[in-house]
Amino acid sequence: MGAMSAAQIARTVVLFPAEDAQTLREADPRSFDTVVVLDSKWKKASGLVCMQPFQAMRKVCLRDVRSCFWRYHTQGVAQEGLSTVEAVYFMLKEYDAAAAAASSPSSPEADADAGRKRKRGEEAGEGTHRWDDMLYYFSYMHSRVQRRHQPAQRAAPAD
């Protein structure tokens, strides 16, 4: 990553679960136009986020998400530890919801309409499935692993 101006750093956030990290909604999606995602093992990411220019950037995090896949976590990594693609997927979903909330007019009618859309799963532009294709490969590999480890089904003996 090349040298960044102070203005660029101010409009950039790092997706990382630091203690001082804000959710995307708390950070206000209108206040940034670039998200940095550190693609490394968890222990190394903790060191990277302390280096310049990342240290000077605001941190944003995901709340209440867990990996939906079979990956094994190394010792010291919580179950909330996501792979990079999962983190980007959940970040995009939360960003859509936060951006919609930040740009919508605040009125009792608008709030009621937003509540109805949330119940139907439509809060993020094209709906909650807008980004699902990002996880196709994970889903495909999960099904292959499941099939491989299922006990072979034997035909019932004929009477």
mmCIF file with all atom_site columns, C-alpha atoms in Angstrom:
data_model
loop_
_atom_site.group_PDB
_atom_site.id
_atom_site.type_symbol
_atom_site.label_atom_id
_atom_site.label_alt_id
_atom_site.label_comp_id
_atom_site.label_asym_id
_atom_site.label_entity_id
_atom_site.label_seq_id
_atom_site.pdbx_PDB_ins_code
_atom_site.Cartn_x
_atom_site.Cartn_y
_atom_site.Cartn_z
_atom_site.occupancy
_atom_site.B_iso_or_equiv
_atom_site.pdbx_formal_charge
_atom_site.auth_seq_id
_atom_site.auth_comp_id
_atom_site.auth_asym_id
_atom_site.auth_atom_id
_atom_site.pdbx_PDB_model_num
ATOM 1   C CA . MET A 1 1   ? 0.000   0.000   0.000  1.00 0.00 ? 1   MET A CA 1
ATOM 2   C CA . GLY A 1 2   ? 1.511   3.288   -1.093 1.00 0.00 ? 2   GLY A CA 1
ATOM 3   C CA . ALA A 1 3   ? 1.671   6.515   0.856  1.00 0.00 ? 3   ALA A CA 1
ATOM 4   C CA . MET A 1 4   ? -1.736  7.926   1.726  1.00 0.00 ? 4   MET A CA 1
ATOM 5   C CA . SER A 1 5   ? -2.684  11.499  2.434  1.00 0.00 ? 5   SER A CA 1
ATOM 6   C CA . ALA A 1 6   ? -4.314  12.448  5.728  1.00 0.00 ? 6   ALA A CA 1
ATOM 7   C CA . ALA A 1 7   ? -7.576  13.020  3.833  1.00 0.00 ? 7   ALA A CA 1
ATOM 8   C CA . GLN A 1 8   ? -7.449  9.505   2.372  1.00 0.00 ? 8   GLN A CA 1
ATOM 9   C CA . ILE A 1 9   ? -6.724  7.982   5.772  1.00 0.00 ? 9   ILE A CA 1
ATOM 10  C CA . ALA A 1 10  ? -9.650  9.887   7.283  1.00 0.00 ? 10  ALA A CA 1
ATOM 11  C CA . ARG A 1 11  ? -12.025 8.416   4.660  1.00 0.00 ? 11  ARG A CA 1
ATOM 12  C CA . THR A 1 12  ? -10.714 4.833   5.056  1.00 0.00 ? 12  THR A CA 1
ATOM 13  C CA . VAL A 1 13  ? -11.670 2.211   7.639  1.00 0.00 ? 13  VAL A CA 1
ATOM 14  C CA . VAL A 1 14  ? -10.136 -1.151  8.493  1.00 0.00 ? 14  VAL A CA 1
ATOM 15  C CA . LEU A 1 15  ? -12.423 -4.138  9.009  1.00 0.00 ? 15  LEU A CA 1
ATOM 16  C CA . PHE A 1 16  ? -10.976 -5.554  12.206 1.00 0.00 ? 16  PHE A CA 1
ATOM 17  C CA . PRO A 1 17  ? -12.508 -6.450  15.598 1.00 0.00 ? 17  PRO A CA 1
ATOM 18  C CA . ALA A 1 18  ? -10.397 -4.081  17.705 1.00 0.00 ? 18  ALA A CA 1
ATOM 19  C CA . GLU A 1 19  ? -11.607 -2.953  21.124 1.00 0.00 ? 19  GLU A CA 1
ATOM 20  C CA . ASP A 1 20  ? -12.229 0.563   19.781 1.00 0.00 ? 20  ASP A CA 1
ATOM 21  C CA . ALA A 1 21  ? -13.946 -0.658  16.591 1.00 0.00 ? 21  ALA A CA 1
ATOM 22  C CA . GLN A 1 22  ? -17.408 0.609   15.729 1.00 0.00 ? 22  GLN A CA 1
ATOM 23  C CA . THR A 1 23  ? -20.107 -1.229  13.843 1.00 0.00 ? 23  THR A CA 1
ATOM 24  C CA . LEU A 1 24  ? -20.690 -0.015  10.300 1.00 0.00 ? 24  LEU A CA 1
ATOM 25  C CA . ARG A 1 25  ? -23.870 1.721   11.419 1.00 0.00 ? 25  ARG A CA 1
ATOM 26  C CA . GLU A 1 26  ? -22.068 3.481   14.287 1.00 0.00 ? 26  GLU A CA 1
ATOM 27  C CA . ALA A 1 27  ? -19.279 4.571   11.942 1.00 0.00 ? 27  ALA A CA 1
ATOM 28  C CA . ASP A 1 28  ? -21.838 6.043   9.484  1.00 0.00 ? 28  ASP A CA 1
ATOM 29  C CA . PRO A 1 29  ? -21.218 4.670   5.987  1.00 0.00 ? 29  PRO A CA 1
ATOM 30  C CA . ARG A 1 30  ? -21.270 8.192   4.563  1.00 0.00 ? 30  ARG A CA 1
ATOM 31  C CA . SER A 1 31  ? -18.082 9.011   6.506  1.00 0.00 ? 31  SER A CA 1
ATOM 32  C CA . PHE A 1 32  ? -15.842 6.620   4.538  1.00 0.00 ? 32  PHE A CA 1
ATOM 33  C CA . ASP A 1 33  ? -15.417 5.475   0.971  1.00 0.00 ? 33  ASP A CA 1
ATOM 34  C CA . THR A 1 34  ? -12.734 2.799   1.325  1.00 0.00 ? 34  THR A CA 1
ATOM 35  C CA . VAL A 1 35  ? -12.660 -0.353  3.452  1.00 0.00 ? 35  VAL A CA 1
ATOM 36  C CA . VAL A 1 36  ? -9.379  -2.196  4.003  1.00 0.00 ? 36  VAL A CA 1
ATOM 37  C CA . VAL A 1 37  ? -9.658  -5.925  4.663  1.00 0.00 ? 37  VAL A CA 1
ATOM 38  C CA . LEU A 1 38  ? -6.542  -7.613  6.001  1.00 0.00 ? 38  LEU A CA 1
ATOM 39  C CA . ASP A 1 39  ? -6.150  -11.015 4.376  1.00 0.00 ? 39  ASP A CA 1
ATOM 40  C CA . SER A 1 40  ? -3.907  -13.013 6.675  1.00 0.00 ? 40  SER A CA 1
ATOM 41  C CA . LYS A 1 41  ? -4.008  -15.432 9.569  1.00 0.00 ? 41  LYS A CA 1
ATOM 42  C CA . TRP A 1 42  ? -5.576  -13.974 12.707 1.00 0.00 ? 42  TRP A CA 1
ATOM 43  C CA . LYS A 1 43  ? -2.365  -13.685 14.710 1.00 0.00 ? 43  LYS A CA 1
ATOM 44  C CA . LYS A 1 44  ? -0.584  -11.885 11.881 1.00 0.00 ? 44  LYS A CA 1
ATOM 45  C CA . ALA A 1 45  ? -3.570  -9.574  11.282 1.00 0.00 ? 45  ALA A CA 1
ATOM 46  C CA . SER A 1 46  ? -3.312  -8.406  14.898 1.00 0.00 ? 46  SER A CA 1
ATOM 47  C CA . GLY A 1 47  ? 0.228   -7.229  14.152 1.00 0.00 ? 47  GLY A CA 1
ATOM 48  C CA . LEU A 1 48  ? -0.613  -5.712  10.767 1.00 0.00 ? 48  LEU A CA 1
ATOM 49  C CA . VAL A 1 49  ? -3.377  -3.536  12.157 1.00 0.00 ? 49  VAL A CA 1
ATOM 50  C CA . CYS A 1 50  ? -0.831  -1.892  14.473 1.00 0.00 ? 50  CYS A CA 1
ATOM 51  C CA . MET A 1 51  ? 1.362   -0.785  11.548 1.00 0.00 ? 51  MET A CA 1
ATOM 52  C CA . GLN A 1 52  ? 1.106   2.440   9.574  1.00 0.00 ? 52  GLN A CA 1
ATOM 53  C CA . PRO A 1 53  ? -1.071  3.457   7.815  1.00 0.00 ? 53  PRO A CA 1
ATOM 54  C CA . PHE A 1 54  ? -3.607  1.008   9.332  1.00 0.00 ? 54  PHE A CA 1
ATOM 55  C CA . GLN A 1 55  ? -2.924  2.199   12.878 1.00 0.00 ? 55  GLN A CA 1
ATOM 56  C CA . ALA A 1 56  ? -4.183  5.682   11.998 1.00 0.00 ? 56  ALA A CA 1
ATOM 57  C CA . MET A 1 57  ? -7.410  4.413   10.386 1.00 0.00 ? 57  MET A CA 1
ATOM 58  C CA . ARG A 1 58  ? -10.701 3.938   12.163 1.00 0.00 ? 58  ARG A CA 1
ATOM 59  C CA . LYS A 1 59  ? -11.646 0.323   12.818 1.00 0.00 ? 59  LYS A CA 1
ATOM 60  C CA . VAL A 1 60  ? -15.032 -1.154  11.997 1.00 0.00 ? 60  VAL A CA 1
ATOM 61  C CA . CYS A 1 61  ? -16.260 -4.566  13.047 1.00 0.00 ? 61  CYS A CA 1
ATOM 62  C CA . LEU A 1 62  ? -19.072 -6.998  12.509 1.00 0.00 ? 62  LEU A CA 1
ATOM 63  C CA . ARG A 1 63  ? -21.414 -7.789  15.352 1.00 0.00 ? 63  ARG A CA 1
ATOM 64  C CA . ASP A 1 64  ? -22.921 -11.155 16.184 1.00 0.00 ? 64  ASP A CA 1
ATOM 65  C CA . VAL A 1 65  ? -21.693 -13.158 13.195 1.00 0.00 ? 65  VAL A CA 1
ATOM 66  C CA . ARG A 1 66  ? -20.250 -16.640 13.272 1.00 0.00 ? 66  ARG A CA 1
ATOM 67  C CA . SER A 1 67  ? -18.689 -18.789 10.627 1.00 0.00 ? 67  SER A CA 1
ATOM 68  C CA . CYS A 1 68  ? -21.274 -20.998 8.929  1.00 0.00 ? 68  CYS A CA 1
ATOM 69  C CA . PHE A 1 69  ? -18.702 -23.430 7.617  1.00 0.00 ? 69  PHE A CA 1
ATOM 70  C CA . TRP A 1 70  ? -16.670 -26.365 8.808  1.00 0.00 ? 70  TRP A CA 1
ATOM 71  C CA . ARG A 1 71  ? -13.294 -24.664 9.049  1.00 0.00 ? 71  ARG A CA 1
ATOM 72  C CA . TYR A 1 72  ? -11.148 -25.494 12.031 1.00 0.00 ? 72  TYR A CA 1
ATOM 73  C CA . HIS A 1 73  ? -9.988  -22.557 14.122 1.00 0.00 ? 73  HIS A CA 1
ATOM 74  C CA . THR A 1 74  ? -6.482  -22.407 15.465 1.00 0.00 ? 74  THR A CA 1
ATOM 75  C CA . GLN A 1 75  ? -5.962  -22.166 19.190 1.00 0.00 ? 75  GLN A CA 1
ATOM 76  C CA . GLY A 1 76  ? -6.774  -18.718 20.536 1.00 0.00 ? 76  GLY A CA 1
ATOM 77  C CA . VAL A 1 77  ? -9.173  -17.781 17.711 1.00 0.00 ? 77  VAL A CA 1
ATOM 78  C CA . ALA A 1 78  ? -12.798 -17.428 18.756 1.00 0.00 ? 78  ALA A CA 1
ATOM 79  C CA . GLN A 1 79  ? -15.569 -19.115 16.798 1.00 0.00 ? 79  GLN A CA 1
ATOM 80  C CA . GLU A 1 80  ? -16.487 -15.648 15.564 1.00 0.00 ? 80  GLU A CA 1
ATOM 81  C CA . GLY A 1 81  ? -13.212 -15.662 13.604 1.00 0.00 ? 81  GLY A CA 1
ATOM 82  C CA . LEU A 1 82  ? -14.257 -15.538 9.969  1.00 0.00 ? 82  LEU A CA 1
ATOM 83  C CA . SER A 1 83  ? -12.392 -16.271 6.786  1.00 0.00 ? 83  SER A CA 1
ATOM 84  C CA . THR A 1 84  ? -11.691 -13.247 4.610  1.00 0.00 ? 84  THR A CA 1
ATOM 85  C CA . VAL A 1 85  ? -14.482 -13.996 2.143  1.00 0.00 ? 85  VAL A CA 1
ATOM 86  C CA . GLU A 1 86  ? -16.985 -14.495 4.975  1.00 0.00 ? 86  GLU A CA 1
ATOM 87  C CA . ALA A 1 87  ? -15.916 -11.200 6.560  1.00 0.00 ? 87  ALA A CA 1
ATOM 88  C CA . VAL A 1 88  ? -16.326 -9.358  3.251  1.00 0.00 ? 88  VAL A CA 1
ATOM 89  C CA . TYR A 1 89  ? -19.724 -10.993 2.705  1.00 0.00 ? 89  TYR A CA 1
ATOM 90  C CA . PHE A 1 90  ? -21.059 -9.999  6.141  1.00 0.00 ? 90  PHE A CA 1
ATOM 91  C CA . MET A 1 91  ? -19.482 -6.548  5.848  1.00 0.00 ? 91  MET A CA 1
ATOM 92  C CA . LEU A 1 92  ? -21.266 -5.894  2.541  1.00 0.00 ? 92  LEU A CA 1
ATOM 93  C CA . LYS A 1 93  ? -24.594 -7.013  3.993  1.00 0.00 ? 93  LYS A CA 1
ATOM 94  C CA . GLU A 1 94  ? -24.150 -4.785  7.060  1.00 0.00 ? 94  GLU A CA 1
ATOM 95  C CA . TYR A 1 95  ? -22.914 -1.900  4.912  1.00 0.00 ? 95  TYR A CA 1
ATOM 96  C CA . ASP A 1 96  ? -26.025 -2.091  2.717  1.00 0.00 ? 96  ASP A CA 1
ATOM 97  C CA . ALA A 1 97  ? -28.287 -2.042  5.770  1.00 0.00 ? 97  ALA A CA 1
ATOM 98  C CA . ALA A 1 98  ? -26.347 0.788   7.437  1.00 0.00 ? 98  ALA A CA 1
ATOM 99  C CA . ALA A 1 99  ? -26.244 2.860   4.229  1.00 0.00 ? 99  ALA A CA 1
ATOM 100 C CA . ALA A 1 100 ? -29.981 2.408   3.720  1.00 0.00 ? 100 ALA A CA 1
ATOM 101 C CA . ALA A 1 101 ? -30.656 3.457   7.319  1.00 0.00 ? 101 ALA A CA 1
ATOM 102 C CA . ALA A 1 102 ? -28.351 6.484   7.028  1.00 0.00 ? 102 ALA A CA 1
ATOM 103 C CA . SER A 1 103 ? -29.905 7.722   3.792  1.00 0.00 ? 103 SER A CA 1
ATOM 104 C CA . SER A 1 104 ? -33.565 7.111   4.564  1.00 0.00 ? 104 SER A CA 1
ATOM 105 C CA . PRO A 1 105 ? -35.704 9.960   5.829  1.00 0.00 ? 105 PRO A CA 1
ATOM 106 C CA . SER A 1 106 ? -36.656 9.704   9.463  1.00 0.00 ? 106 SER A CA 1
ATOM 107 C CA . SER A 1 107 ? -40.394 9.847   9.901  1.00 0.00 ? 107 SER A CA 1
ATOM 108 C CA . PRO A 1 108 ? -42.917 7.561   11.582 1.00 0.00 ? 108 PRO A CA 1
ATOM 109 C CA . GLU A 1 109 ? -44.099 6.361   8.144  1.00 0.00 ? 109 GLU A CA 1
ATOM 110 C CA . ALA A 1 110 ? -40.544 5.717   6.904  1.00 0.00 ? 110 ALA A CA 1
ATOM 111 C CA . ASP A 1 111 ? -39.640 3.921   10.142 1.00 0.00 ? 111 ASP A CA 1
ATOM 112 C CA . ALA A 1 112 ? -42.732 1.702   9.900  1.00 0.00 ? 112 ALA A CA 1
ATOM 113 C CA . ASP A 1 113 ? -41.958 0.918   6.237  1.00 0.00 ? 113 ASP A CA 1
ATOM 114 C CA . ALA A 1 114 ? -38.349 0.057   7.128  1.00 0.00 ? 114 ALA A CA 1
ATOM 115 C CA . GLY A 1 115 ? -39.590 -2.262  9.879  1.00 0.00 ? 115 GLY A CA 1
ATOM 116 C CA . ARG A 1 116 ? -41.878 -4.075  7.427  1.00 0.00 ? 116 ARG A CA 1
ATOM 117 C CA . LYS A 1 117 ? -39.023 -4.454  4.932  1.00 0.00 ? 117 LYS A CA 1
ATOM 118 C CA . ARG A 1 118 ? -36.696 -5.830  7.621  1.00 0.00 ? 118 ARG A CA 1
ATOM 119 C CA . LYS A 1 119 ? -39.283 -8.425  8.573  1.00 0.00 ? 119 LYS A CA 1
ATOM 120 C CA . ARG A 1 120 ? -39.501 -9.478  4.917  1.00 0.00 ? 120 ARG A CA 1
ATOM 121 C CA . GLY A 1 121 ? -35.691 -9.484  4.596  1.00 0.00 ? 121 GLY A CA 1
ATOM 122 C CA . GLU A 1 122 ? -35.566 -6.602  2.120  1.00 0.00 ? 122 GLU A CA 1
ATOM 123 C CA . GLU A 1 123 ? -33.612 -4.016  4.056  1.00 0.00 ? 123 GLU A CA 1
ATOM 124 C CA . ALA A 1 124 ? -30.547 -4.050  1.800  1.00 0.00 ? 124 ALA A CA 1
ATOM 125 C CA . GLY A 1 125 ? -31.281 -2.845  -1.705 1.00 0.00 ? 125 GLY A CA 1
ATOM 126 C CA . GLU A 1 126 ? -31.934 -6.037  -3.625 1.00 0.00 ? 126 GLU A CA 1
ATOM 127 C CA . GLY A 1 127 ? -32.719 -7.998  -0.481 1.00 0.00 ? 127 GLY A CA 1
ATOM 128 C CA . THR A 1 128 ? -30.677 -10.004 1.932  1.00 0.00 ? 128 THR A CA 1
ATOM 129 C CA . HIS A 1 129 ? -29.458 -12.460 -0.731 1.00 0.00 ? 129 HIS A CA 1
ATOM 130 C CA . ARG A 1 130 ? -27.714 -9.843  -2.846 1.00 0.00 ? 130 ARG A CA 1
ATOM 131 C CA . TRP A 1 131 ? -24.223 -11.034 -1.884 1.00 0.00 ? 131 TRP A CA 1
ATOM 132 C CA . ASP A 1 132 ? -24.851 -14.774 -1.470 1.00 0.00 ? 132 ASP A CA 1
ATOM 133 C CA . ASP A 1 133 ? -23.002 -15.766 -4.647 1.00 0.00 ? 133 ASP A CA 1
ATOM 134 C CA . MET A 1 134 ? -19.755 -14.741 -2.943 1.00 0.00 ? 134 MET A CA 1
ATOM 135 C CA . LEU A 1 135 ? -20.040 -17.842 -0.774 1.00 0.00 ? 135 LEU A CA 1
ATOM 136 C CA . TYR A 1 136 ? -20.814 -20.299 -3.596 1.00 0.00 ? 136 TYR A CA 1
ATOM 137 C CA . TYR A 1 137 ? -17.405 -21.994 -3.461 1.00 0.00 ? 137 TYR A CA 1
ATOM 138 C CA . PHE A 1 138 ? -17.579 -22.367 0.329  1.00 0.00 ? 138 PHE A CA 1
ATOM 139 C CA . SER A 1 139 ? -21.027 -23.910 0.038  1.00 0.00 ? 139 SER A CA 1
ATOM 140 C CA . TYR A 1 140 ? -19.922 -26.241 -2.741 1.00 0.00 ? 140 TYR A CA 1
ATOM 141 C CA . MET A 1 141 ? -16.892 -27.473 -0.781 1.00 0.00 ? 141 MET A CA 1
ATOM 142 C CA . HIS A 1 142 ? -18.985 -27.874 2.379  1.00 0.00 ? 142 HIS A CA 1
ATOM 143 C CA . SER A 1 143 ? -21.402 -30.182 0.567  1.00 0.00 ? 143 SER A CA 1
ATOM 144 C CA . ARG A 1 144 ? -18.497 -32.231 -0.860 1.00 0.00 ? 144 ARG A CA 1
ATOM 145 C CA . VAL A 1 145 ? -16.929 -32.642 2.587  1.00 0.00 ? 145 VAL A CA 1
ATOM 146 C CA . GLN A 1 146 ? -20.285 -33.647 4.054  1.00 0.00 ? 146 GLN A CA 1
ATOM 147 C CA . ARG A 1 147 ? -20.886 -36.255 1.346  1.00 0.00 ? 147 ARG A CA 1
ATOM 148 C CA . ARG A 1 148 ? -17.405 -37.696 1.713  1.00 0.00 ? 148 ARG A CA 1
ATOM 149 C CA . HIS A 1 149 ? -17.747 -38.162 5.466  1.00 0.00 ? 149 HIS A CA 1
ATOM 150 C CA . GLN A 1 150 ? -21.272 -39.535 5.535  1.00 0.00 ? 150 GLN A CA 1
ATOM 151 C CA . PRO A 1 151 ? -21.415 -43.254 6.238  1.00 0.00 ? 151 PRO A CA 1
ATOM 152 C CA . ALA A 1 152 ? -22.133 -45.250 3.114  1.00 0.00 ? 152 ALA A CA 1
ATOM 153 C CA . GLN A 1 153 ? -25.805 -46.125 2.951  1.00 0.00 ? 153 GLN A CA 1
ATOM 154 C CA . ARG A 1 154 ? -26.334 -49.812 2.492  1.00 0.00 ? 154 ARG A CA 1
ATOM 155 C CA . ALA A 1 155 ? -29.299 -51.263 0.728  1.00 0.00 ? 155 ALA A CA 1
ATOM 156 C CA . ALA A 1 156 ? -31.729 -53.078 3.003  1.00 0.00 ? 156 ALA A CA 1
ATOM 157 C CA . PRO A 1 157 ? -31.591 -56.875 2.599  1.00 0.00 ? 157 PRO A CA 1
ATOM 158 C CA . ALA A 1 158 ? -34.377 -58.293 0.453  1.00 0.00 ? 158 ALA A CA 1
ATOM 159 C CA . ASP A 1 159 ? -36.895 -60.549 2.226  1.00 0.00 ? 159 ASP A CA 1
#
